[in-house]
Each structure stands twice: as C-alpha cells, then as structure tokens.
C-alpha cells in the first residue's frame, strides 16, 4: 500500500477508517438490540452468524481475485 501514489494511499486510508468506524457503530447497535432481546445466547448466536457471513464473503472475494489473477483457470464465479 505504501508503494502507491500518496493521493491514492490517503483515499484508501480514509475509506478504511470510515468503514471501520461504521462497522463498529453498527456492531454496537446490533449487539445492544440483540442482547436486550435475548441475552447472552442470542448475542452469541448473532456473533456466530456474522462471523460465518464475513468468512463466506472473504472466501468469495479471494476466489474472485484468484480467478482474475490466473485467467487460464476456469472459474465459476468470474467469466
């Protein structure tokens, strides 16, 4: 990232911290609502669901990147 142009580096850094802040804000709100609605077990279930969703998104993005980097490999996601 530090090999990029300074203007692009600044924009990426701004995006990173903006989405990080938004994620923490939404996570706090959802956690408060879930905890108030169902207590510890509901909060744990919601956390596991979010973790599984994020893991699925990461795997999908990595597969897409791999398909773009290695075009000779047949991929079912990116054509």
Coordinates of C-alpha atoms in Angstrom, one line a residue, residues 41-57:
X41 CA -27.3 -16.9 24.0
X42 CA -28.9 -14.6 21.4
X43 CA -25.8 -12.4 21.3
X44 CA -23.5 -15.5 20.8
X45 CA -25.8 -16.8 18.0
X46 CA -25.8 -13.4 16.3
X47 CA -22.0 -13.2 16.6
X48 CA -21.6 -16.7 15.1
X49 CA -23.9 -15.7 12.2
X50 CA -22.0 -12.6 11.5
X51 CA -18.6 -14.4 11.6
X52 CA -19.9 -17.1 9.2
X53 CA -21.2 -14.4 6.8
X54 CA -17.9 -12.5 6.8
X55 CA -15.9 -15.7 6.3
X56 CA -18.1 -16.6 3.3
X57 CA -17.6 -13.1 1.8

